[in-house]
Each structure stands twice: as structure tokens, then as C-alpha cells.
PDB file of C-alpha atoms in Angstrom:
ATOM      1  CA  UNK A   1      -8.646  -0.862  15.791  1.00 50.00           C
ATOM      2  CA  UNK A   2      -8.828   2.690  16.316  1.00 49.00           C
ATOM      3  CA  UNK A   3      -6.221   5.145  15.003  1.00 50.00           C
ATOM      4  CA  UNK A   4      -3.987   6.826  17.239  1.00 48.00           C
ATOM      5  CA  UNK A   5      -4.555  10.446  17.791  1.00 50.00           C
ATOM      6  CA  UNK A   6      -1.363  11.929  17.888  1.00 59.00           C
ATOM      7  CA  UNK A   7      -0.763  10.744  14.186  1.00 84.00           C
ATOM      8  CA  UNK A   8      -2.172  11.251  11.054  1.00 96.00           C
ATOM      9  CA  UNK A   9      -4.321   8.513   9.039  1.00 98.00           C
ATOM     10  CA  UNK A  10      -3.794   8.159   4.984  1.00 98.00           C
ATOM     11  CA  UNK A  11      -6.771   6.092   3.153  1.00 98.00           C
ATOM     12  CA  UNK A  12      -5.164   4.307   0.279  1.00 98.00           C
ATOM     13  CA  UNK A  13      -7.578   2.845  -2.276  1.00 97.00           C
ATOM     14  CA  UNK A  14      -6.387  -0.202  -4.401  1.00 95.00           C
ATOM     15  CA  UNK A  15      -3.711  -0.645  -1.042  1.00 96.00           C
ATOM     16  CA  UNK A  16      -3.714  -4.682  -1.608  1.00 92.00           C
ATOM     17  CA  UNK A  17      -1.049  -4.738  -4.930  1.00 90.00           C
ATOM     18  CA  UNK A  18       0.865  -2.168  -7.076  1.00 92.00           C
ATOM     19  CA  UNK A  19       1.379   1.204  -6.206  1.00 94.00           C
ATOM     20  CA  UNK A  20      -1.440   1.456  -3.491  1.00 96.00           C
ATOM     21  CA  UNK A  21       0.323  -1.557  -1.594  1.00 95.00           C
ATOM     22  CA  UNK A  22       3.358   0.975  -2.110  1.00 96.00           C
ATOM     23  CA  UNK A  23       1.521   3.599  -1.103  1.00 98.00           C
ATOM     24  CA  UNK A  24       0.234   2.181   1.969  1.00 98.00           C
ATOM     25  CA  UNK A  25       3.791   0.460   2.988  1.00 97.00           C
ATOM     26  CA  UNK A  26       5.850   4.378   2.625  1.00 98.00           C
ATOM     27  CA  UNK A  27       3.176   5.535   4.761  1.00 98.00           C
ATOM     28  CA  UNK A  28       3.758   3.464   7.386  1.00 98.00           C
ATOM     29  CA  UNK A  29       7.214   3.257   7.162  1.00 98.00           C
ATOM     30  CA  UNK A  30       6.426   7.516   7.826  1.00 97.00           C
ATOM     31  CA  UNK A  31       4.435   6.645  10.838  1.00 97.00           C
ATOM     32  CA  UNK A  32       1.203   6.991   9.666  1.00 98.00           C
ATOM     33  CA  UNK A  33      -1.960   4.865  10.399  1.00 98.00           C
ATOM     34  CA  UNK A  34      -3.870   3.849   7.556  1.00 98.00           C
ATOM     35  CA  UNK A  35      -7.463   2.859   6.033  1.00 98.00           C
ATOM     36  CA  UNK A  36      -7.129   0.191   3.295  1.00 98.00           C
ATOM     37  CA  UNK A  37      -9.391  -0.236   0.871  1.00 98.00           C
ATOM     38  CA  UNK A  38      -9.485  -2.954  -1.796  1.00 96.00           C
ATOM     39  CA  UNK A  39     -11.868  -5.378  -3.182  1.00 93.00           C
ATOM     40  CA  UNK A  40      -9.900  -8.669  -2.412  1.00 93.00           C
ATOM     41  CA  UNK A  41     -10.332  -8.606   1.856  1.00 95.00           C
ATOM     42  CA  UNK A  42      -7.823 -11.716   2.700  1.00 95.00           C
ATOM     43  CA  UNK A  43      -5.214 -10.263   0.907  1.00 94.00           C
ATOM     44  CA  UNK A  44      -6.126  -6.974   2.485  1.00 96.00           C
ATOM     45  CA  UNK A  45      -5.858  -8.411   5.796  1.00 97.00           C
ATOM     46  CA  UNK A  46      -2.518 -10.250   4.967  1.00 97.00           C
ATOM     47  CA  UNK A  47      -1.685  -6.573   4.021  1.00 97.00           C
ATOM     48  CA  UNK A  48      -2.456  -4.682   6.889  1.00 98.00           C
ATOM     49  CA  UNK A  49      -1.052  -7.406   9.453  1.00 98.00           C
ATOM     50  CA  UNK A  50       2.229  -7.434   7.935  1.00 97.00           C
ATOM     51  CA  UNK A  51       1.990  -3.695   7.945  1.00 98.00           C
ATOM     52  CA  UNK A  52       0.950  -3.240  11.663  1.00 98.00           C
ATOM     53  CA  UNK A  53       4.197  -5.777  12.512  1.00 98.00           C
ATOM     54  CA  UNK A  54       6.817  -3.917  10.356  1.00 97.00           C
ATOM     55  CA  UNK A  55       6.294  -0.241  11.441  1.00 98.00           C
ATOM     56  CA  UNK A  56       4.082  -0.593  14.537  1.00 97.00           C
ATOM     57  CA  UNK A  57       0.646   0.885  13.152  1.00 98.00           C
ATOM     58  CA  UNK A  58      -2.576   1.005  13.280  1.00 98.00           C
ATOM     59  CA  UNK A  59      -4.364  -0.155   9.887  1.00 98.00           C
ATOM     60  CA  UNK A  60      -7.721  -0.697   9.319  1.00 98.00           C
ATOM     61  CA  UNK A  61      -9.116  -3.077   6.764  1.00 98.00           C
ATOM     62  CA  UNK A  62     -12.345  -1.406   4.454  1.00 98.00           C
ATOM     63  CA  UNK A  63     -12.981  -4.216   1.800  1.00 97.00           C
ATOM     64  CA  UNK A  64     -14.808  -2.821  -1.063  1.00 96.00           C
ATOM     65  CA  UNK A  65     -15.528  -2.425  -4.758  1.00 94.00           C
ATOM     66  CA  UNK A  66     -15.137   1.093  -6.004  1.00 95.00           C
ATOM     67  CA  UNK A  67     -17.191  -0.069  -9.244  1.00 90.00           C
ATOM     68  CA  UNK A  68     -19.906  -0.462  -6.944  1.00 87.00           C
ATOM     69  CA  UNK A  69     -22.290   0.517  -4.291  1.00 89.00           C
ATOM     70  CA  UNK A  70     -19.246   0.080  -2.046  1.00 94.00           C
ATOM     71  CA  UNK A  71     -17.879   3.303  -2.774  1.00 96.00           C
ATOM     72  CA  UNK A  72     -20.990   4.491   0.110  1.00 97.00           C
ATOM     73  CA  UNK A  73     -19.178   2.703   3.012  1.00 97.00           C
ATOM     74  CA  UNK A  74     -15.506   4.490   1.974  1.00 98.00           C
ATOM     75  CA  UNK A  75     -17.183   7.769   1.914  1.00 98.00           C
ATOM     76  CA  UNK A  76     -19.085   7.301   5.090  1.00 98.00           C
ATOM     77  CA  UNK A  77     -15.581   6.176   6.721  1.00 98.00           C
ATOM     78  CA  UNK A  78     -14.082   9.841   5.806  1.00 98.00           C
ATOM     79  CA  UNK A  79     -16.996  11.728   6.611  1.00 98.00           C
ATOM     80  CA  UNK A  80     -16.365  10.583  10.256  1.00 97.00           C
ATOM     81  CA  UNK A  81     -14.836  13.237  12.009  1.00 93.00           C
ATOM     82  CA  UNK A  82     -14.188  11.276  15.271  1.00 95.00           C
ATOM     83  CA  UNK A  83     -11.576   9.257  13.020  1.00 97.00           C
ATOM     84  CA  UNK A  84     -10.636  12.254  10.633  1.00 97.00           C
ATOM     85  CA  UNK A  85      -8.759  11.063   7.541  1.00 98.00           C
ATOM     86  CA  UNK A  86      -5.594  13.559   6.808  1.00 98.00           C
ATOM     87  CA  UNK A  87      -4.279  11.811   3.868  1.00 98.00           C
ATOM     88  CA  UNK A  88      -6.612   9.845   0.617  1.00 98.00           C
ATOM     89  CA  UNK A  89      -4.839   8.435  -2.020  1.00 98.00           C
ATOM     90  CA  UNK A  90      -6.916   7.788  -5.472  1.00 98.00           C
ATOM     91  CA  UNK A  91      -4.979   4.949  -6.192  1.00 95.00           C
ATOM     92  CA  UNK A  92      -7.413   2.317  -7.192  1.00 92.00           C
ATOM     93  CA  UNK A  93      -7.408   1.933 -10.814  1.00 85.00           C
ATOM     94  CA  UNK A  94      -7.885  -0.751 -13.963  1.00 80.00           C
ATOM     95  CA  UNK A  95      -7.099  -0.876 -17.324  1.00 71.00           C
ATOM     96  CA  UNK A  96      -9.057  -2.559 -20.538  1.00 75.00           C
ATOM     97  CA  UNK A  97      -6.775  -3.931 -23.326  1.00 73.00           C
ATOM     98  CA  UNK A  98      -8.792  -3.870 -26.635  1.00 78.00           C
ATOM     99  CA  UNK A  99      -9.624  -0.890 -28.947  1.00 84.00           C
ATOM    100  CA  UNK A 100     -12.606   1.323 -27.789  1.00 83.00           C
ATOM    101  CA  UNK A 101     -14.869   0.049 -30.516  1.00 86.00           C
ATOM    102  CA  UNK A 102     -14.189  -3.699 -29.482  1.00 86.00           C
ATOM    103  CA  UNK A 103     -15.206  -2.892 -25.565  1.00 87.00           C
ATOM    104  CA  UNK A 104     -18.666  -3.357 -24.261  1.00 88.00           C
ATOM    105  CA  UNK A 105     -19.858  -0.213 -23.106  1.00 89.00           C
ATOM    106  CA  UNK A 106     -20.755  -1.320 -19.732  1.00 89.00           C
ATOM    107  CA  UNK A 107     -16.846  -2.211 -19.500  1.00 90.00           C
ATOM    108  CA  UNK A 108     -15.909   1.197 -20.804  1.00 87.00           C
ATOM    109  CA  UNK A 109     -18.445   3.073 -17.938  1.00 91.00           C
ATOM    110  CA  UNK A 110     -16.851   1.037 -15.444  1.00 91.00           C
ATOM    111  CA  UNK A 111     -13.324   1.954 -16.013  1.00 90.00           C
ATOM    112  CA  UNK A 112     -14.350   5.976 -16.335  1.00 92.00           C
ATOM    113  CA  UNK A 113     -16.322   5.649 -13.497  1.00 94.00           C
ATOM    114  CA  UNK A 114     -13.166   4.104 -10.850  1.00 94.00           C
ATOM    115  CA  UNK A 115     -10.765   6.914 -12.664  1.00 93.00           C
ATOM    116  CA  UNK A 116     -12.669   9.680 -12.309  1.00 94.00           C
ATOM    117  CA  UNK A 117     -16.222   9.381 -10.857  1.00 96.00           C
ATOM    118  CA  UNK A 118     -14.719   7.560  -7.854  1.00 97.00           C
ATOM    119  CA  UNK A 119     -11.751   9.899  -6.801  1.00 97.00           C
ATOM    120  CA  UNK A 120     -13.743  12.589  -7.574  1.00 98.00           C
ATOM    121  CA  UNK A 121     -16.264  11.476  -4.965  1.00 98.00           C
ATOM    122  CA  UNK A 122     -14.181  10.650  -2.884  1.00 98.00           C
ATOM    123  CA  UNK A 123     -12.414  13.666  -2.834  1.00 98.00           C
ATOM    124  CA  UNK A 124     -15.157  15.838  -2.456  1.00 98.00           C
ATOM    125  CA  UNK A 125     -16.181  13.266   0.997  1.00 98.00           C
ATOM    126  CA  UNK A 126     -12.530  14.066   2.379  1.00 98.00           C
ATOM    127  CA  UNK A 127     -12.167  17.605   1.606  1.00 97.00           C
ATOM    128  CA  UNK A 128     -14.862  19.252   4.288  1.00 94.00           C
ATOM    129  CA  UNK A 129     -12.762  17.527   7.360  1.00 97.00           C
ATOM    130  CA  UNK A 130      -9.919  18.777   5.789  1.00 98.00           C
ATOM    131  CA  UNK A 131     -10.935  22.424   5.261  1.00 98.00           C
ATOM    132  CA  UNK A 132     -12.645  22.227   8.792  1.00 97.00           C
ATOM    133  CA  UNK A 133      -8.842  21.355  10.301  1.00 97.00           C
ATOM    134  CA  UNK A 134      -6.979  23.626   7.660  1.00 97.00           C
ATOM    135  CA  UNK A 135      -5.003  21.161   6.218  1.00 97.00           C
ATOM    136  CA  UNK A 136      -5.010  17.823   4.430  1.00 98.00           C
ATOM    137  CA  UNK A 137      -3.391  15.657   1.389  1.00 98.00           C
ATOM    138  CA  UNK A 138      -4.602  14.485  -1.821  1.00 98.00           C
ATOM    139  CA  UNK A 139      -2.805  12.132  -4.155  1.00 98.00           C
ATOM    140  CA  UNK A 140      -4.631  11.197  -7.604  1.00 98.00           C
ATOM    141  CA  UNK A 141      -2.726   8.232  -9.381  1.00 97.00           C
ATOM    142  CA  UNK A 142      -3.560   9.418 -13.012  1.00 95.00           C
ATOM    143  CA  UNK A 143      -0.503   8.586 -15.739  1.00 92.00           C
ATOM    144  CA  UNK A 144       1.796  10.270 -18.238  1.00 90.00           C
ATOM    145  CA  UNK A 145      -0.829   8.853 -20.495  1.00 86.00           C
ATOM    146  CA  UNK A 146      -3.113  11.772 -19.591  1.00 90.00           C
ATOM    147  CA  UNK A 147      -0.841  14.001 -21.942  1.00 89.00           C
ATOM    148  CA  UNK A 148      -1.197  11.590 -24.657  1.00 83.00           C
ATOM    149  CA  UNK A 149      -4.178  11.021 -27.065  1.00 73.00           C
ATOM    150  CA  UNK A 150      -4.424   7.251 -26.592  1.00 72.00           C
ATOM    151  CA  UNK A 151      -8.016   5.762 -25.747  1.00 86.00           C
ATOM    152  CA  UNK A 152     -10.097   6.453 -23.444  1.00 91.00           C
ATOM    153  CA  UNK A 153      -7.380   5.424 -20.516  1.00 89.00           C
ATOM    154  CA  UNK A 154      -6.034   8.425 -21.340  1.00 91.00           C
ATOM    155  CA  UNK A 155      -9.096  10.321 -21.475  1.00 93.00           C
ATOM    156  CA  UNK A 156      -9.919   9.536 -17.769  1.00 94.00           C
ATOM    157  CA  UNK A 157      -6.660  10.216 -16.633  1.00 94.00           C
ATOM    158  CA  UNK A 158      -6.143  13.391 -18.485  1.00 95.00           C
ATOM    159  CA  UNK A 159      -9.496  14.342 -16.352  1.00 96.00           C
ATOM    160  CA  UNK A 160      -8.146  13.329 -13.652  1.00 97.00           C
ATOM    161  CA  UNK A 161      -4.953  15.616 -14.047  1.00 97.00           C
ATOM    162  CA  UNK A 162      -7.159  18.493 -15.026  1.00 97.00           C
ATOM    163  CA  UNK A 163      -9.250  18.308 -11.796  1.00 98.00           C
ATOM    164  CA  UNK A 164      -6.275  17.636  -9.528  1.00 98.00           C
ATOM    165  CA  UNK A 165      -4.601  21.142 -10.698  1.00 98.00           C
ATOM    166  CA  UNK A 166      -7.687  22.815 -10.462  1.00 98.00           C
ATOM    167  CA  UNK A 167      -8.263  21.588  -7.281  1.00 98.00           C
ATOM    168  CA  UNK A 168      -4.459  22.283  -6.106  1.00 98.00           C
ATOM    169  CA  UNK A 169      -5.390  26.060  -6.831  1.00 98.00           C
ATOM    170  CA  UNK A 170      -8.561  26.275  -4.932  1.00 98.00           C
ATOM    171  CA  UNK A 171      -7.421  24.634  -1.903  1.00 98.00           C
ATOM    172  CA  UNK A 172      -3.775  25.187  -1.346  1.00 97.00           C
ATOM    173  CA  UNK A 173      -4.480  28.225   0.522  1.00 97.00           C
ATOM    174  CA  UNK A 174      -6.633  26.969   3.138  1.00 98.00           C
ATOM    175  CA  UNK A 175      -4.042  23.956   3.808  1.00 98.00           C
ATOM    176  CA  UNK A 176      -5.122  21.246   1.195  1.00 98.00           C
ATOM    177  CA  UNK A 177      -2.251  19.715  -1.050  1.00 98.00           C
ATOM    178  CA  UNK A 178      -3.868  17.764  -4.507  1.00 98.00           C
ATOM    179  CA  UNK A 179      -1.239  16.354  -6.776  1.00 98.00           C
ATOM    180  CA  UNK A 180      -1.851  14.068  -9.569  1.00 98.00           C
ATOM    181  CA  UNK A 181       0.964  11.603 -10.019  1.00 97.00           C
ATOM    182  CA  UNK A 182       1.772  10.625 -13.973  1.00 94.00           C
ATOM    183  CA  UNK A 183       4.053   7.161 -13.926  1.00 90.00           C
ATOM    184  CA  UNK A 184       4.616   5.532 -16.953  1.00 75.00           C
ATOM    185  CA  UNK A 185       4.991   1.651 -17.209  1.00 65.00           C
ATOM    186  CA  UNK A 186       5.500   0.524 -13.833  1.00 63.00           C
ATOM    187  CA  UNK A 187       6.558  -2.666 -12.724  1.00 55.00           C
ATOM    188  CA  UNK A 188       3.314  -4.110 -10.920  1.00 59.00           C
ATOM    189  CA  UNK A 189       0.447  -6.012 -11.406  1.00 59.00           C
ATOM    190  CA  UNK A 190      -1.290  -3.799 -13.428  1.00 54.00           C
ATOM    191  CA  UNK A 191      -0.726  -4.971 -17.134  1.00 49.00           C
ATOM    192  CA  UNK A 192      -0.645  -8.242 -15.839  1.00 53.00           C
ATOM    193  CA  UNK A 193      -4.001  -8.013 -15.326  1.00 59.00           C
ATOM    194  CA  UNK A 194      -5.697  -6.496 -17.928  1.00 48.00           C
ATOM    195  CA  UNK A 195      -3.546  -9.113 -19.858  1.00 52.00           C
ATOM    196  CA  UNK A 196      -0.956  -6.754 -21.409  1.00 50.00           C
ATOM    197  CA  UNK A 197       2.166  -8.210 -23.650  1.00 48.00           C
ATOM    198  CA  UNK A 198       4.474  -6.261 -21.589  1.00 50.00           C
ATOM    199  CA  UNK A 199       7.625  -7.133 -23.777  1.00 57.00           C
ATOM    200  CA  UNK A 200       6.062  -4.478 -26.078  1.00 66.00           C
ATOM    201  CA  UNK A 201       7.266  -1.773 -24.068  1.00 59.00           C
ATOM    202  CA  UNK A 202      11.370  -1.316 -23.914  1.00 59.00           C
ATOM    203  CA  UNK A 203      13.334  -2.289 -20.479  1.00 62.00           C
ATOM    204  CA  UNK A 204      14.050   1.243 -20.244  1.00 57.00           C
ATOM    205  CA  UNK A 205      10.826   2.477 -19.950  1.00 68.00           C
ATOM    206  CA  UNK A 206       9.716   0.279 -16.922  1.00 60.00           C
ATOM    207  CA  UNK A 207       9.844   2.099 -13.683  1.00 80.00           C
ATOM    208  CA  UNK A 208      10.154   0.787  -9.946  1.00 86.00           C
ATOM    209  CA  UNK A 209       6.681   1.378  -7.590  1.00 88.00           C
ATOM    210  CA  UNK A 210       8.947   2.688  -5.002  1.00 93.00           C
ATOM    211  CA  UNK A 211      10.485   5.297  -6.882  1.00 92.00           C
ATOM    212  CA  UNK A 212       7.122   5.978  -8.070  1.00 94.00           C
ATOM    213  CA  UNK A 213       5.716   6.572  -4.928  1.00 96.00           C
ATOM    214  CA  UNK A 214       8.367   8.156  -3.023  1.00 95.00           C
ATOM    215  CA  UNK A 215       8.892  10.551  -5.628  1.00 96.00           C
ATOM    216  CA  UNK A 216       5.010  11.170  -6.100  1.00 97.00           C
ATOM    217  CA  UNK A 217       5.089  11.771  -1.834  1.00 98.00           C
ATOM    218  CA  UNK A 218       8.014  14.320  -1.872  1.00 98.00           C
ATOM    219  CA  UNK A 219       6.322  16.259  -4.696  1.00 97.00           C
ATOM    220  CA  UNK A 220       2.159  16.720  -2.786  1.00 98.00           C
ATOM    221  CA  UNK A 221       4.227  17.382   0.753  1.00 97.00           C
ATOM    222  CA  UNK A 222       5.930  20.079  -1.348  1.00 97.00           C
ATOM    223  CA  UNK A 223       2.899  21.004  -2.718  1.00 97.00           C
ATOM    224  CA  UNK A 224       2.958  20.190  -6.562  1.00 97.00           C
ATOM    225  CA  UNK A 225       0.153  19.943  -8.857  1.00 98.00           C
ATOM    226  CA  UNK A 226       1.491  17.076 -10.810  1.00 97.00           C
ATOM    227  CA  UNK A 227       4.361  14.949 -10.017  1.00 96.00           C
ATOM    228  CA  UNK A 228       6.376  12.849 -13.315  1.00 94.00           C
ATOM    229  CA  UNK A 229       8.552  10.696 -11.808  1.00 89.00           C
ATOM    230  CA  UNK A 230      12.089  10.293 -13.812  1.00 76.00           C
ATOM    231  CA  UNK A 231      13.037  12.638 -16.359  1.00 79.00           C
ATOM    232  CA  UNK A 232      12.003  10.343 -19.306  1.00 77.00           C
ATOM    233  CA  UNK A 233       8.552  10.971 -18.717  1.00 76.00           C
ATOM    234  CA  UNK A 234       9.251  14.548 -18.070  1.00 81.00           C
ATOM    235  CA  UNK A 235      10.590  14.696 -21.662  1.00 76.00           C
ATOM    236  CA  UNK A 236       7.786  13.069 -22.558  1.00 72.00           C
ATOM    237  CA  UNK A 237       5.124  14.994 -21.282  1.00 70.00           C
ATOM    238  CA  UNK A 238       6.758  18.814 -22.307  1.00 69.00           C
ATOM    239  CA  UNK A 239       6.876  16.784 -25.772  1.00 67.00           C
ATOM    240  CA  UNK A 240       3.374  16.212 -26.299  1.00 62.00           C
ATOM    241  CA  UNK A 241       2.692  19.194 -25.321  1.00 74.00           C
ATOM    242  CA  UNK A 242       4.199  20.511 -28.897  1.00 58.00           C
ATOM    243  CA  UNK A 243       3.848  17.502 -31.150  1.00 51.00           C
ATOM    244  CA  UNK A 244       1.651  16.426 -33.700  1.00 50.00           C
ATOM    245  CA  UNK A 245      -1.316  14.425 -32.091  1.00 55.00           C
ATOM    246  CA  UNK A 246      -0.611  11.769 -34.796  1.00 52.00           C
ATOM    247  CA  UNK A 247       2.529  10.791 -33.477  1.00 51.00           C
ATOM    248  CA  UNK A 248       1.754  10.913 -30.213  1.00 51.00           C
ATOM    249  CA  UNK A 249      -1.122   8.943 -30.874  1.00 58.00           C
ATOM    250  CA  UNK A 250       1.117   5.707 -31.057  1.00 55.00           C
ATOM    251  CA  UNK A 251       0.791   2.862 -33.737  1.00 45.00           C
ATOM    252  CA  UNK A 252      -2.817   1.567 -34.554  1.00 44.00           C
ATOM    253  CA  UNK A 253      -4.170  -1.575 -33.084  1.00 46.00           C
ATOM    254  CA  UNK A 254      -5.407  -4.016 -35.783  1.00 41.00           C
ATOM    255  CA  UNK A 255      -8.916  -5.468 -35.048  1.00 38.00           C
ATOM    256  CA  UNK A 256      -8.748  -9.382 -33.407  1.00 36.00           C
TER     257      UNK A 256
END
């Protein structure tokens, strides 16, 4: 299907589950067309269908693994300037749930590479339309993790945050808005699949995708670098900023 000109398209990677399906479904609900990119193709087809139906849309379906050599084929798609891509959202994202030491290290070059090889790439493919037409979006899903010193999850994101705000200050002034959005624990599939005990993390600091998302939105069309949603992780964040890295650090992970 081919995007309608009079509105803007938003490429959402990870768009099948989580915040990317989240994502991709506020999107819509704005009136935007959409490129969805995820790895498992029925269920993004399942996706986009129900999302054409709800909010009258076009979305397109771009199955791919961003671990891979499919990363080519989502570049190529927002190189094309007869379909020009206003909106990319880095959402795609995994986590590993053992100690650094007890991860293979093609495991551990996997998981940089989707965090910050990937939207980096892709970033840098989106960026020349959007500097030829003076104006564009960028969202990076990183995570309040970035401000903590906890693996290298939060290594990746912490890039990730770093090259978002740089980016924000180069590009704002020719029209580009790059935010990096921090959520904590969100309810989604996440840390049910990297096989997470999620009852080790209080009720209270679970967040809702939507709230997520709609406050990570408000904050790039505004124009923010970096976008905390609720003020718990706010505290958080200015926290770290001032405490000892040992505390911060969380408590040690015996060997299994």
C-alpha cells in the first residue's frame, strides 16, 4: 500500500509487542501512516490490519531482523524519497539476563549492536530526507538505566542517550527533533522474554506503555532531548547524577 501524501509516515522498529506496538497504535490513532518493522511477520501483519481498521491508515509491513543483514532493506526503505519517512522510532530492543562474565560474547555484540549500532544507522539513513525537507522526528527508546552503572544494558543505553542529545543540538535548528525516552520497568513483554523474575521489582515501580509513550510523544513534538516519564524516575535520574556509583550500582548477582 502506498502512504498517503497529505500525511506524515512514522517507521516504528520492534512495532509487533511492547512499546513499539504502542508506538505504532498512538501514531495512528494521530493520523499517521506507518512502516512496521519487526522480526515476527504474522504477527506484524495481524498488527498492521487491526491498525489500518481502527484509525483508517495506511501501514506497511517490513519484516526484519535488526541483528542482521536485514537492517539493509529498513535503511533502503527510508532512503526512498518518493515515500519519505517523517517520523523513526528506535524502538526495537532486547535484554540478556545473566552477569556480563556469564554471557557469550557473540550474545553480548548482538545486544550492543540492536541498541546502538542499529538506531544509530538508522538514524543517520533517515536524517538526509529529513534535512532535505527541513524537518523530521526522532525517538530513541533508551532507559532510566542509562544513568545507572548496571551492565552493559546500561552501557548501550547510556550511549544511546548521549548520541540522542548530541544529535538534538545539531539538528534542532534545521527542523529535526531527537529525544531519547528513559522508562523504567514497564509493563510489556520485555522481561518476559529475556526471562526476568519480575516480582523482584516493587508494584510501584511498574509503569503503563501508554503513559510511556504518550508522554515520550508530547516531550520530541516539544522538542526535548530526553523524556523520563513519571516523576519517580525523574528523582531517580537527578539522583544518580550525585550518588555514589556503589549504590547505584544495585545488589550483586551471585554466579548460577
Amino acid at each position: 500500500m502506498t502512504p498517503s501524501n497529505s500525511r506524515t509516515t512514522a517507521l516504528v522498529t520492534g512495532a509487533s509487542a511492547g512499546l513499539g506496538h504502542e508506538f505504532a497504535k498512538q501514531l495512528a490513532a494521530q493520523g499517521h501512516d506507518l512502516v512496521l518493522v519487526a522480526r515476527n511477520a504474522s504477527r506484524l501483519a495481524e498488527t498492521a490490519e487491526d491498525l489500518r481498521r481502527r484509525y483508517g491508515i495506511v501501514a506497511e509491513v517490513l519484516p526484519a531482523d535488526l541483528t542482521d543483514d536485514d537492517v539493509a532493506a529498513v535503511v533502503e526503505r527510508l532512503e526512498d524519497t518518493s515515500r519519505p519517512v517523517g517520523i523513526l522510532v528506535n524502538n526495537a530492543g532486547i535484554g540478556l539476563l545473566h552477569n556480563f562474565e556469564d554471557n557469550h560474547a557473540p550474545e553480548e555484540k548482538k545486544h550492543l549492536k540492536l541498541h546502538a549500532e542499529t538506531s544509530m544507522v538508522l538514524t543517520h539513513a533517515a536524517l538526509k530526507g529529513m534535512l532535505e525537507r527541513g524537518e523530521g522526528r526522532i525517538i530513541n527508546v533508551a532507559s532510566v538505566a542509562a544513568f545507572l552503572p548496571r551492565g552493559t544494558y546500561s552501557a548501550a543505553k547510556a550511549w544511546l542517550v548521549s548520541f540522542s542529545r548530541w544529535a538534538n543540538l545539531a539538528y534542532r535548528t534545521r527542523g529535526i527533533k531527537v529525544t531519547a525516552v528513559c522508562p523504567g520497568f514497564t509493563h510489556t513483554e520485555f522481561h518476559d522474554r529475556m526471562g526476568m523474575d519480575k516480582s523482584v521489582a516493587p508494584s510501584w515501580t511498574w509503569l503503563r506503555a501508554e503513559r510511556v509513550v504518550s508522554e515520550g510523544l508530547a516531550d520530541n513534538e516539544r522538542g526535548k532531548a530526553l523524556s523520563i516519564p513519571s516523576k519517580r524516575y525523574k528523582v531517580l535520574a537527578a539522583v544518580a547524577k550525585v550518588a555514589p556509583a556503589r549504590l547505584m550500582a544495585g545488589p550483586a548477582r551471585k554466579p548460577k
